[in-house]
Structure formats: C-alpha cells, structure tokens
CSV table of C-alpha atoms in Angstrom, one decimal:
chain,number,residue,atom,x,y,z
A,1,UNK,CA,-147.6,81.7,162.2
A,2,UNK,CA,-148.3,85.3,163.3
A,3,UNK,CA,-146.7,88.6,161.4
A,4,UNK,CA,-147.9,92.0,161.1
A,5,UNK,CA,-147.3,94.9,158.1
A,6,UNK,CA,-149.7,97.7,157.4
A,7,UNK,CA,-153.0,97.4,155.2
A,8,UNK,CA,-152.0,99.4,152.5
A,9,UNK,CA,-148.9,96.8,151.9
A,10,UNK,CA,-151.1,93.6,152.4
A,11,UNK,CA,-154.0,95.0,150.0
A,12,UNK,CA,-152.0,95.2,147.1
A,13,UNK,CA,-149.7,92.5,147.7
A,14,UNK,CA,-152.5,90.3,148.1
A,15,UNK,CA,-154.4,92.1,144.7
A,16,UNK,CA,-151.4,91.4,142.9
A,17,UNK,CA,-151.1,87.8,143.6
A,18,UNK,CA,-154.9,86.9,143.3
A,19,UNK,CA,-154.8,88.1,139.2
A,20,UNK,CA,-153.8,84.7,138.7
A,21,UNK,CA,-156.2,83.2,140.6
A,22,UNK,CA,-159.1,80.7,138.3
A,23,UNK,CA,-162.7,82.5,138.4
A,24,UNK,CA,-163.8,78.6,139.0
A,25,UNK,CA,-161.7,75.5,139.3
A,26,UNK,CA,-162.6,71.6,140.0
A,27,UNK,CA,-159.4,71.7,142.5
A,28,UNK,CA,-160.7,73.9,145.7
A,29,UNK,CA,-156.8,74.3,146.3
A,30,UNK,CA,-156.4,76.5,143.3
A,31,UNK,CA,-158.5,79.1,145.0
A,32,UNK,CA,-156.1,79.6,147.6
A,33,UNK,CA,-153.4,82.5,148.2
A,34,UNK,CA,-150.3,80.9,150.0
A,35,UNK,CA,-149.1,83.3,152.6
A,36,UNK,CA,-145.6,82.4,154.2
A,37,UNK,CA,-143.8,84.5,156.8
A,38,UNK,CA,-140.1,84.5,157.8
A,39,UNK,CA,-137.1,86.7,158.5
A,40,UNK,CA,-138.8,90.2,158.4
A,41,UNK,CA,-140.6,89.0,154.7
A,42,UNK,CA,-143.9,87.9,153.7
A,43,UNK,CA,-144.2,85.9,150.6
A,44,UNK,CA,-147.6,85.9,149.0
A,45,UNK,CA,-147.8,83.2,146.3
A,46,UNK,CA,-151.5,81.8,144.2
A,47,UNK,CA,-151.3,80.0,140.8
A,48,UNK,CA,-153.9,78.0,138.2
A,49,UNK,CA,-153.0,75.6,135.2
A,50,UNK,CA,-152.2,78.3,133.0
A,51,UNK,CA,-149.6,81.1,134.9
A,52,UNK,CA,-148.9,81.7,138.4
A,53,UNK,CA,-147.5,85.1,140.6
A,54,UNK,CA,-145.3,85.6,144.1
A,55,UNK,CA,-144.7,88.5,145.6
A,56,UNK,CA,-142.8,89.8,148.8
A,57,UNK,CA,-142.7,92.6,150.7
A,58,UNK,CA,-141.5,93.3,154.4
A,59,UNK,CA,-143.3,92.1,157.2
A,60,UNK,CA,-142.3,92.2,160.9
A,61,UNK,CA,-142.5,88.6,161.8
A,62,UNK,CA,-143.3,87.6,165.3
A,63,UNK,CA,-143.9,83.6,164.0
A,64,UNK,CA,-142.4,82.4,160.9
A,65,UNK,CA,-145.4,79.6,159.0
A,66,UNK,CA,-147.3,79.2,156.2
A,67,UNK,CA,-151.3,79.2,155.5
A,68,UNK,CA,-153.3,78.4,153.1
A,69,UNK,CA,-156.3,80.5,152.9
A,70,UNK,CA,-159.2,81.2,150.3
A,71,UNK,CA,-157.3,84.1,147.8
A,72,UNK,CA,-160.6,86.0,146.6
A,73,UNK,CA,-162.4,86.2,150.4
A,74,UNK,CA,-159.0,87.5,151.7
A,75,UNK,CA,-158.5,89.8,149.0
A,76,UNK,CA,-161.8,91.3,150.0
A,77,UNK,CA,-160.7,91.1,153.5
A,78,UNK,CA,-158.0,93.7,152.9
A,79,UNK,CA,-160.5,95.9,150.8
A,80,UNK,CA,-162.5,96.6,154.2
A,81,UNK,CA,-159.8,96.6,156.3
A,82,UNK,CA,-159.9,100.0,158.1
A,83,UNK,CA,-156.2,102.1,157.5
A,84,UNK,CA,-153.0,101.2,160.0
A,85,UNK,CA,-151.2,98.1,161.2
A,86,UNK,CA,-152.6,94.5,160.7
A,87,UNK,CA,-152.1,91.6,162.7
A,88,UNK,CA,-152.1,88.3,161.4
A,89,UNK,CA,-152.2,84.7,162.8
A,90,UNK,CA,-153.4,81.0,162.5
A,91,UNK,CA,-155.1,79.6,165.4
A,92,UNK,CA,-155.8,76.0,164.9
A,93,UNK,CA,-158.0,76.0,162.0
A,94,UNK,CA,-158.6,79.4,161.2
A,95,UNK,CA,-156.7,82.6,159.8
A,96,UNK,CA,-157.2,85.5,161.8
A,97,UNK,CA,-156.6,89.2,160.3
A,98,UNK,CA,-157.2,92.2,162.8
A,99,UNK,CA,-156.5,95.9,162.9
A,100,UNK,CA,-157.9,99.4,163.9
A,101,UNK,CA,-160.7,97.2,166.0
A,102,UNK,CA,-161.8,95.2,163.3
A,103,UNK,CA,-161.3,91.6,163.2
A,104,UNK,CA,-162.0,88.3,160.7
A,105,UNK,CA,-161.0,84.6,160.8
A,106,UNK,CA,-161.0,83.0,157.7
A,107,UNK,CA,-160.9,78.9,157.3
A,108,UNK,CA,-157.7,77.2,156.0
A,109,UNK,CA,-157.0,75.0,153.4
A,110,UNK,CA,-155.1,72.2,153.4
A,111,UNK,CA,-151.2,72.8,152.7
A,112,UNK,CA,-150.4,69.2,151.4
A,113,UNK,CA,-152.8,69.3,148.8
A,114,UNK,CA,-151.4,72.7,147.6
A,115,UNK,CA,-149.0,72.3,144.1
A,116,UNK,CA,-145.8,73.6,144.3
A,117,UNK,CA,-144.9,76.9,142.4
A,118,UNK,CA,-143.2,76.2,139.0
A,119,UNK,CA,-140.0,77.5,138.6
A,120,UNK,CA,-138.9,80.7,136.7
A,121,UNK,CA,-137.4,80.0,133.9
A,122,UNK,CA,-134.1,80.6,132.3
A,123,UNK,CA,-133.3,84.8,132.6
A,124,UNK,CA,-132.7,86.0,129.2
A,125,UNK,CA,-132.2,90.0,129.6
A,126,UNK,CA,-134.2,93.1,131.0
A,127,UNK,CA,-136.6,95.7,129.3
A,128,UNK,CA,-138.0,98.9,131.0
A,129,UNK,CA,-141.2,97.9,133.0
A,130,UNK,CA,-143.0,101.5,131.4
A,131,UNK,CA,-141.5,100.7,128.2
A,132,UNK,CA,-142.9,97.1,127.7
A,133,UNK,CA,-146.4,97.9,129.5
A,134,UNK,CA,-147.1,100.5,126.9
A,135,UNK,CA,-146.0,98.2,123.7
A,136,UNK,CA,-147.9,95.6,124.8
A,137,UNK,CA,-150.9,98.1,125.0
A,138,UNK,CA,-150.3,99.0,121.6
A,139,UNK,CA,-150.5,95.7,120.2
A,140,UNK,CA,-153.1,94.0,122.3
A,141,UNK,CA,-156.1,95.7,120.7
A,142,UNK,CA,-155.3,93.6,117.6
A,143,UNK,CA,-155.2,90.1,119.5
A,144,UNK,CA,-158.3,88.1,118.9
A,145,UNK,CA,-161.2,87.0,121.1
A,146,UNK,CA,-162.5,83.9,119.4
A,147,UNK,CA,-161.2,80.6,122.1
A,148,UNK,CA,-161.6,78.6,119.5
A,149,UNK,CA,-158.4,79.9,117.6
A,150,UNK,CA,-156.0,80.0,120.7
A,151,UNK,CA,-153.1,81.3,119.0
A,152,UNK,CA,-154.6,84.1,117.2
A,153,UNK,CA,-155.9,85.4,121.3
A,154,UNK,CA,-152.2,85.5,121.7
A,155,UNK,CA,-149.5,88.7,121.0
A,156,UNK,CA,-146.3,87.3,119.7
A,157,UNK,CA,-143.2,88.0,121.3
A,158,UNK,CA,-139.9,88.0,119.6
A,159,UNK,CA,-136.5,88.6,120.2
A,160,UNK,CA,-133.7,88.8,118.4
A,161,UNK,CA,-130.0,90.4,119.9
A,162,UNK,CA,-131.1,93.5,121.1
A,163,UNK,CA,-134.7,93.9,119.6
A,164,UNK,CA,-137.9,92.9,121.0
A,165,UNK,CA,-141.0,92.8,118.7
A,166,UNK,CA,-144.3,91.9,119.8
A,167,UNK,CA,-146.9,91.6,117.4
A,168,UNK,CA,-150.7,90.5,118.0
A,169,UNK,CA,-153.2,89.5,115.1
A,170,UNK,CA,-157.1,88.7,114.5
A,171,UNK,CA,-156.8,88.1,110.7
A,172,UNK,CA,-158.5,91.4,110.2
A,173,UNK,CA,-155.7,94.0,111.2
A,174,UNK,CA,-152.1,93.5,112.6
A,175,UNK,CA,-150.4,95.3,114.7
A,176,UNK,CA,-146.5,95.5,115.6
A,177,UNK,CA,-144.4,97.3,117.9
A,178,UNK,CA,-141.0,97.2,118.6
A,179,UNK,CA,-138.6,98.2,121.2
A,180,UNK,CA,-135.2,97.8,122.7
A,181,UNK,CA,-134.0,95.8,125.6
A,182,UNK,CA,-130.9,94.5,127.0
A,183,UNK,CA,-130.4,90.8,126.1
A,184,UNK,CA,-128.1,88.5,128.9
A,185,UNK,CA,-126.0,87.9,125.7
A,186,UNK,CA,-125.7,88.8,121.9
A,187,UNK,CA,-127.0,85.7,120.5
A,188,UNK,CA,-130.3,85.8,122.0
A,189,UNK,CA,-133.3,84.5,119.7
A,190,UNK,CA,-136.8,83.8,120.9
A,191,UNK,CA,-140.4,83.7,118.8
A,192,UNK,CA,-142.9,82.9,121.3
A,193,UNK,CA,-147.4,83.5,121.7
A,194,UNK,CA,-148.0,84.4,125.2
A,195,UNK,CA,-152.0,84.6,126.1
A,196,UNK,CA,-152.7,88.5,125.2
A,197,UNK,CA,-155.0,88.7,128.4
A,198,UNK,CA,-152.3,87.2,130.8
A,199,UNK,CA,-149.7,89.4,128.9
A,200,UNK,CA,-151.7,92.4,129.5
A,201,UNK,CA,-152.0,92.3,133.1
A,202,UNK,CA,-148.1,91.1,133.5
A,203,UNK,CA,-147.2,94.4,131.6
A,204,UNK,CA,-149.4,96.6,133.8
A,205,UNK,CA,-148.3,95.1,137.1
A,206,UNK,CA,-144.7,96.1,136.1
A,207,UNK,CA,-145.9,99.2,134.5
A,208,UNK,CA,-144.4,101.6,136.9
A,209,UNK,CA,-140.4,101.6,135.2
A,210,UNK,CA,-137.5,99.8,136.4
A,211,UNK,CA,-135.9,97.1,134.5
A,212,UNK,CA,-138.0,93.8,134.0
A,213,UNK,CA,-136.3,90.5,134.0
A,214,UNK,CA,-137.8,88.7,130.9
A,215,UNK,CA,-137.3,84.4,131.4
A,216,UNK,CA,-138.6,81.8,129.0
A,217,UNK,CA,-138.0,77.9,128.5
A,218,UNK,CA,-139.7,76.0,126.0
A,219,UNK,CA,-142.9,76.2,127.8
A,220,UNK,CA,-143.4,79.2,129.8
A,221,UNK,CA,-142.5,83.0,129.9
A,222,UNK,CA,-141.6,84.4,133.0
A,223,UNK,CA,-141.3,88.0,134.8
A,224,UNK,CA,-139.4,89.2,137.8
A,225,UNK,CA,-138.9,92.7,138.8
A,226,UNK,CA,-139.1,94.0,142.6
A,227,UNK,CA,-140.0,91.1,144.4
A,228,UNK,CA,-142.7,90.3,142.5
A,229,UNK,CA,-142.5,87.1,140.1
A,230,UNK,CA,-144.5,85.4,137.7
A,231,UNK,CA,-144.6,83.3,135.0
A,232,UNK,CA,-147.8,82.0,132.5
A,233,UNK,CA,-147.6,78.9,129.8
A,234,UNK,CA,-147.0,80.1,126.5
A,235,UNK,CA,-149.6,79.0,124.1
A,236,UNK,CA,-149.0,76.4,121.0
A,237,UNK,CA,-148.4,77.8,117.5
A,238,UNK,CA,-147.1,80.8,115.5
A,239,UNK,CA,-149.0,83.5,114.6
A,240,UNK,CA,-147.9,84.8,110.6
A,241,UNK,CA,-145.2,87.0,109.9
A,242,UNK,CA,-145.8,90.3,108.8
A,243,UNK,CA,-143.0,91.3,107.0
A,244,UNK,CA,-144.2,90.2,103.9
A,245,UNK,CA,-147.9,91.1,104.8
A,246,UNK,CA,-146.7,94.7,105.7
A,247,UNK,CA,-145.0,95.5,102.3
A,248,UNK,CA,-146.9,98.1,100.4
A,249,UNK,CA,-145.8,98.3,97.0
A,250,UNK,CA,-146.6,102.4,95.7
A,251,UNK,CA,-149.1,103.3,99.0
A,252,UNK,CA,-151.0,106.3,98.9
A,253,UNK,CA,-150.2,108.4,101.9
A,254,UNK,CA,-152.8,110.2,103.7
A,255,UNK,CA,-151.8,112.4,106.8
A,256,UNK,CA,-154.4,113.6,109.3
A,257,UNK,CA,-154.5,115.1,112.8
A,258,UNK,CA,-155.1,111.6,115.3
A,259,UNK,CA,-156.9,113.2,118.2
A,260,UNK,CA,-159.2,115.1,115.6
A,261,UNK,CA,-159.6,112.2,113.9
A,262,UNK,CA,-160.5,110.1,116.5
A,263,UNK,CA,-163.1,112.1,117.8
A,264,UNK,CA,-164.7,112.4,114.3
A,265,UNK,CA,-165.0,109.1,113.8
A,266,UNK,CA,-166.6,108.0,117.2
A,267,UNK,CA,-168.9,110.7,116.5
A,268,UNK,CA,-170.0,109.8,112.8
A,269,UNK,CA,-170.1,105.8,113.9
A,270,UNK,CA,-173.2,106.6,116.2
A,271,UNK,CA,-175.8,106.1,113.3
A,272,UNK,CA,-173.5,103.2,111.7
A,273,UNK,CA,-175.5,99.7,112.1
A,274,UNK,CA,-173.4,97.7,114.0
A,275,UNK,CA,-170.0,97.5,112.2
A,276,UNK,CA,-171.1,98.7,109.0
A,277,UNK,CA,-168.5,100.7,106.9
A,278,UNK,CA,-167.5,104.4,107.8
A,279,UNK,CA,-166.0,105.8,104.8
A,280,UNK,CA,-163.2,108.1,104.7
A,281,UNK,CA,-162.6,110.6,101.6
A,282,UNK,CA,-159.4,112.2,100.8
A,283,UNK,CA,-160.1,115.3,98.6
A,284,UNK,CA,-159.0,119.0,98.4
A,285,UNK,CA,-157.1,119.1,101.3
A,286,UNK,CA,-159.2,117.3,104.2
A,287,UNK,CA,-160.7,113.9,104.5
A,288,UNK,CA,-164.7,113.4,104.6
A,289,UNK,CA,-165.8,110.9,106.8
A,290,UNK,CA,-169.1,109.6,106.5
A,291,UNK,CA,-171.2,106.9,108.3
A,292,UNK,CA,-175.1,105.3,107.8
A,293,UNK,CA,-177.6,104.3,104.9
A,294,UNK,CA,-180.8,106.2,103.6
A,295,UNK,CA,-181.9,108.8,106.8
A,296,UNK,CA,-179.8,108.0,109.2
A,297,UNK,CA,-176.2,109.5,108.2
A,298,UNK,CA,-173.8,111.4,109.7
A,299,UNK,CA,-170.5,113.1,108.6
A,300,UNK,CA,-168.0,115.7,109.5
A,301,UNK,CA,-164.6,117.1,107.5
A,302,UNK,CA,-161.2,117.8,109.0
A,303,UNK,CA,-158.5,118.9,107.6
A,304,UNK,CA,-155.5,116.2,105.9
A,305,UNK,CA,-153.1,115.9,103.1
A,306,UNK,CA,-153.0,113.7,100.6
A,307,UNK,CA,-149.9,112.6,98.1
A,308,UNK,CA,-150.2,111.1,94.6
A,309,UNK,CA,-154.1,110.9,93.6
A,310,UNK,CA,-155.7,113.9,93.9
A,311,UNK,CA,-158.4,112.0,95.6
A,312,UNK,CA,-159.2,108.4,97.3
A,313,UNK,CA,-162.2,107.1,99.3
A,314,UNK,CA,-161.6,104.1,101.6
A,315,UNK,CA,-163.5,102.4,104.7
A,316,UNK,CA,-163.3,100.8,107.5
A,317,UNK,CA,-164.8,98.8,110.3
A,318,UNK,CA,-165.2,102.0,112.5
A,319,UNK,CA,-164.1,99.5,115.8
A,320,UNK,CA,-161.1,98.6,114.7
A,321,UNK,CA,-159.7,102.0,113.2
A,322,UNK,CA,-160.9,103.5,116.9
A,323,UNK,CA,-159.3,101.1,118.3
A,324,UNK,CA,-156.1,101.6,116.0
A,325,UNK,CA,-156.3,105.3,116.5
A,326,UNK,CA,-156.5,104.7,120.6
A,327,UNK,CA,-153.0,102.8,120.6
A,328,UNK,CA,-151.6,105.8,119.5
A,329,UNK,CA,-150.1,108.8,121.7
A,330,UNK,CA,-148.7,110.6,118.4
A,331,UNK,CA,-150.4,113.8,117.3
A,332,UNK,CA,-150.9,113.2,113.8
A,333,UNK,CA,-151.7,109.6,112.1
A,334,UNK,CA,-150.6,108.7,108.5
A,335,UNK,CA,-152.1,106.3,106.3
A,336,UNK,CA,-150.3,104.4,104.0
A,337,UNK,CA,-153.0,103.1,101.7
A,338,UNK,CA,-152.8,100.2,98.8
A,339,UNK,CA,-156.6,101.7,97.5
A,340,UNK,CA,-160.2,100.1,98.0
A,341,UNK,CA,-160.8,97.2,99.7
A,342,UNK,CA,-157.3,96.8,100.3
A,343,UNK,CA,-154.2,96.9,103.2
A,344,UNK,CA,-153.8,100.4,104.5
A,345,UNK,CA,-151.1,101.1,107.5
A,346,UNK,CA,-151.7,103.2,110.3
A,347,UNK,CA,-148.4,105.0,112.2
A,348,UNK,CA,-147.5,107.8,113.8
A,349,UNK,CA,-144.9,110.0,113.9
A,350,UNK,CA,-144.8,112.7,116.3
A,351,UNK,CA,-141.7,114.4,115.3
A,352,UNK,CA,-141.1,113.6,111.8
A,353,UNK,CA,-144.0,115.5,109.9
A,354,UNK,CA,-142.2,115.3,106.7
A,355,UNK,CA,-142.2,111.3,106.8
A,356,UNK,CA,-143.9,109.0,104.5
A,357,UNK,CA,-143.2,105.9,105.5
A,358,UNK,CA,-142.7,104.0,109.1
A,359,UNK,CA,-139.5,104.1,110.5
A,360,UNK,CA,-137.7,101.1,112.2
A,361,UNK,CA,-139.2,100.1,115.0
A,362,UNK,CA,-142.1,102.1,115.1
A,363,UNK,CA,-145.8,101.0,116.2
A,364,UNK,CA,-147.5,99.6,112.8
A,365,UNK,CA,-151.2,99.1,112.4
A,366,UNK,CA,-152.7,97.1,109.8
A,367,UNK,CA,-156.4,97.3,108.9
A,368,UNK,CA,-157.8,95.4,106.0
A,369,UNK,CA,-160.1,98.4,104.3
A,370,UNK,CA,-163.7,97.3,103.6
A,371,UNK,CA,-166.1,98.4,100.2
A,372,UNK,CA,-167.2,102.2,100.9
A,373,UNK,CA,-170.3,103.4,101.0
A,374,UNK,CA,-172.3,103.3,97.9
C-alpha cells in the first residue's frame, strides 16, 4: 500500500473519522482507523459498539491496500505534520507517513481481527446539512446527562411526510424544534431517540449546507452527505410527547429583548448559590430580575411588556433559562407563562413582534418555573 494527498486533506479526514473512535475499549482493534487506498481514493473508516464513520477523499494512489493503524496516534500524526504533500506506505509491519522532511512509522494492527463496517441503512429523504446542525443545537441543551436514564440523554427525532421534529427532554424543561425536509416518499413516518452527544457531533460534521441523506432501520440512524458516512445505534425507548405538555390554557405573555436579557441574567446569577432561584418580575413596563439571599443580592431592570395581569413574578433555575436563552438567535424572547411554580414557554420571533403565541414549527422551550424569592 503506498498513496500520497496533502496534509491538510488527511488531517481532517482522519479528525472526522476518529470522533467515533471509544476513549477505552477491551477490543485493542476498536482503536484503530482503517485506511484503504484504490483508484485515485482513500477511504478512511473507525467505528465502536455504539456508531461508526467513513470518509473519502481523493488520493493519488501509487499502491492500492489497506492498514490498520492506531486512530488517536495517527490523528496526532497529522496535527504535527509540517504543510505540503504526504507520503504514505506499509512496510512490513509498520505504517510510515512522511512529508516536508519529517517522517513517522507507526505499528499496524491486525486486519482480520478488525469488524466489518455496518451497513447504512435504508435512505429515507434529505434535509439541509446548516439547517439540521442548527435544530439539533437548539434542542440539545434540553437532553439529559444522568447515564442512568438512557433515553432521557437522547433528542428524539421524528418524521412525518414532510416535517421533521426533534425534540430533547431532562424532565425539567423541553425543548422542540421543527423543520422541513424532503422525504424519499409521502408516506414517510419515523419516531426515533438517537444519543444527543453522538447526534450533536453528526449535525456539526455536516454543518457546512448541502443536502444530508437521513437513513434509519429499526436499529440504527444513518448520515451520508459528501463522501462522508455514518451511522450510530438508536437508543431504546420513547421520550413523552409534548403536545399535550405544551398546551397552555390562558398564558400570560411576557415580551423582552433576548440578548439584553441574557446578559442580565448571567450577570445577576453570580451571587446565586448554586442553582438557587433568580426571579423575574413583570411590572410597569420592564421585568426585575433579581438573584441571592440576605447580603449577597444582585439585580438589574430592562425594559418588557406584559399582557393581562398588570404584574407577575416567576423564577427560574438561572442554568437552564441561560441555556434556553443561548438556543436562541431571535432578537426578542416571549414568555408564555401559566403563573408561579408553573410551565412557562420560551420562543422567539424575530419578525412577528405583534405575536403572542408560537407559530408552527417554531423552536419551543419549556422551563418548569420554580418558587420566587421570598
């Protein structure tokens, strides 16, 4: 085997296949970047247990072969590489990459112990790479951490005809965003939980535009756009519907610059103990938010509208509403609050100042309000 293709195109060829790669694994194999060269192309393949990734790119290739070679040394490898062409061969036992005057051999693994790449599954339509990377960042900060409920780590993806919704839940606020796409035909129906984590980096790796192929089986999701592939186990369950939960019967809308707002509240939070309460207080024509106990307080007003009451005081965590307020690129956020201790939706309309309500398809937020301050 021997090929050669510039450092800039190995690096992040080799970066984007060694995402997938396990941190630690009891099979030494699973550590290993599969690197096979023929007909002008290098394919670049790694996988664990839980999602795998192949990618291809041109290479001029002097021998066509295969190698199996530690993923995480060769990644670093490229990361020192000096700029310019690379050559790369195997010579009996070892994996040689030089360029520019610098030059490493790195020890081979053994090909017959290596699993084979599963299969991507069945195509069921495209969506716009840019598109899906920044809906899946919208809902992701509402997927939980906790390994001991799986499914709740997970962001749901849905499909039905032409709409995608993904949705991601911690019990403590909800988020949903939706989006269109183009199904492979009108019947289409999917509802899916796909690791939030694995999703993530998917959705940035594709992030650039262009249509994405989206695949699933009863398994496994899969992705395809470019030459690049990859596909990661769906995870077992259903996370709750929202419909229901995201009924607000009467709300009391609150509306609110979102940049302002989000400034205001990282600032008040820094005397807040841990995640105690920061309290908001709609009144008069701007909210009051406040943060602390006894001394150490802080507070700062900016301006909002209120409809109905001519005054309401909620709280929340102040993580989660930052991290509500950060999935939004809209320059005002409304609330859509059921009172005290109760649901309140977050939303954003950029060009629809008059709204009071979501529209379809819009990025939701849920937050589960707390007891204010006292």
């Amino acid at each position: 085997m021997e090929f050669r293709i510039e450092r800039g195109e190995l690096a992040d060829a080799v970066a984007w296949a060694a995402r997938v790669l396990p941190t630690r694994s009891p099979v030494p194999v699973l550590g290993g970047l599969l690197l096979d060269a023929a007909d002008g192309r290098l394919r670049i393949s790694g996988l664990d247990y839980e999602a795998s990734a192949r990618i291809e790119v041109p290479a001029e290739t002097v021998r066509p072969g295969r190698v199996l070679v530690m993923g995480r040394r060769l990644l670093d490898v490229c990361r020192v590489l000096p700029e310019g062409a690379v050559e790369c061969a195997v010579e009996g036992s070892r994996f040689t990459v030089t360029g520019s005057g610098a030059g490493f051999g790195l020890s081979v693994l053994p090909l017959d112990d290596y699993p084979a790449l599963p299969p991507l599954p069945e195509v069921l339509g495209t969506v716009d790479g840019q598109e899906f990377a920044e809906a899946v960042a919208d809902v992701s900060v509402a997927a939980g951490r906790d390994d001991t409920l799986p499914t709740l780590t997970g962001i749901r993806l849905g499909l039905d005809g032409d709409r995608m919704t993904l949705a991601a839940t911690d019990r403590y606020r909800f988020a949903v965003r939706g989006l269109a796409w183009k199904p492979a035909a009108a019947d289409v129906a999917a509802d899916v939980v796909v690791s939030a984590r694995r999703l993530t980096e998917i959705a940035r790796s594709f992030g650039r535009g262009g249509a994405v192929q989206l695949a699933l089986d009863s398994g496994s999701a899969g992705f395809e756009m470019d030459g690049m592939r990859t596909t990661v186990r769906l995870l077992d369950g259903r996370l709750p519907r929202h419909d229901k939960l995201f009924t607000l019967t009467d709300p009391v809308t609150a509306v609110t610059g979102r940049e302002p707002l989000a400034e205001a509240v990282k600032r008040v939070s820094v005397v807040a103990d841990g995640d105690s309460p920061l309290q908001l207080a709609f009144a008069d024509g701007s909210v009051l938010l406040q943060a602390g106990y006894e001394d150490d307080v802080a507070s700062q007003r900016l301006p909002a509208e209120l409809w109905g009451p001519d005054e309401l005081t909620v709280a929340f965590n102040p993580s989660y509403l930052m991290d509500a307020l950060a999935s939004f690129d809209s320059p005002v956020v409304r609330f859509r609050m059921m009172g005290p201790g109760q649901r309140a939706m977050l939303t954003g309309h950029p060009d629809r100042e008059d709204a009071v309500g979501p529209a379809e398809g819009d990025h939701q937020h849920l937050l589960m309000s707390v007891k204010p301050l006292v």
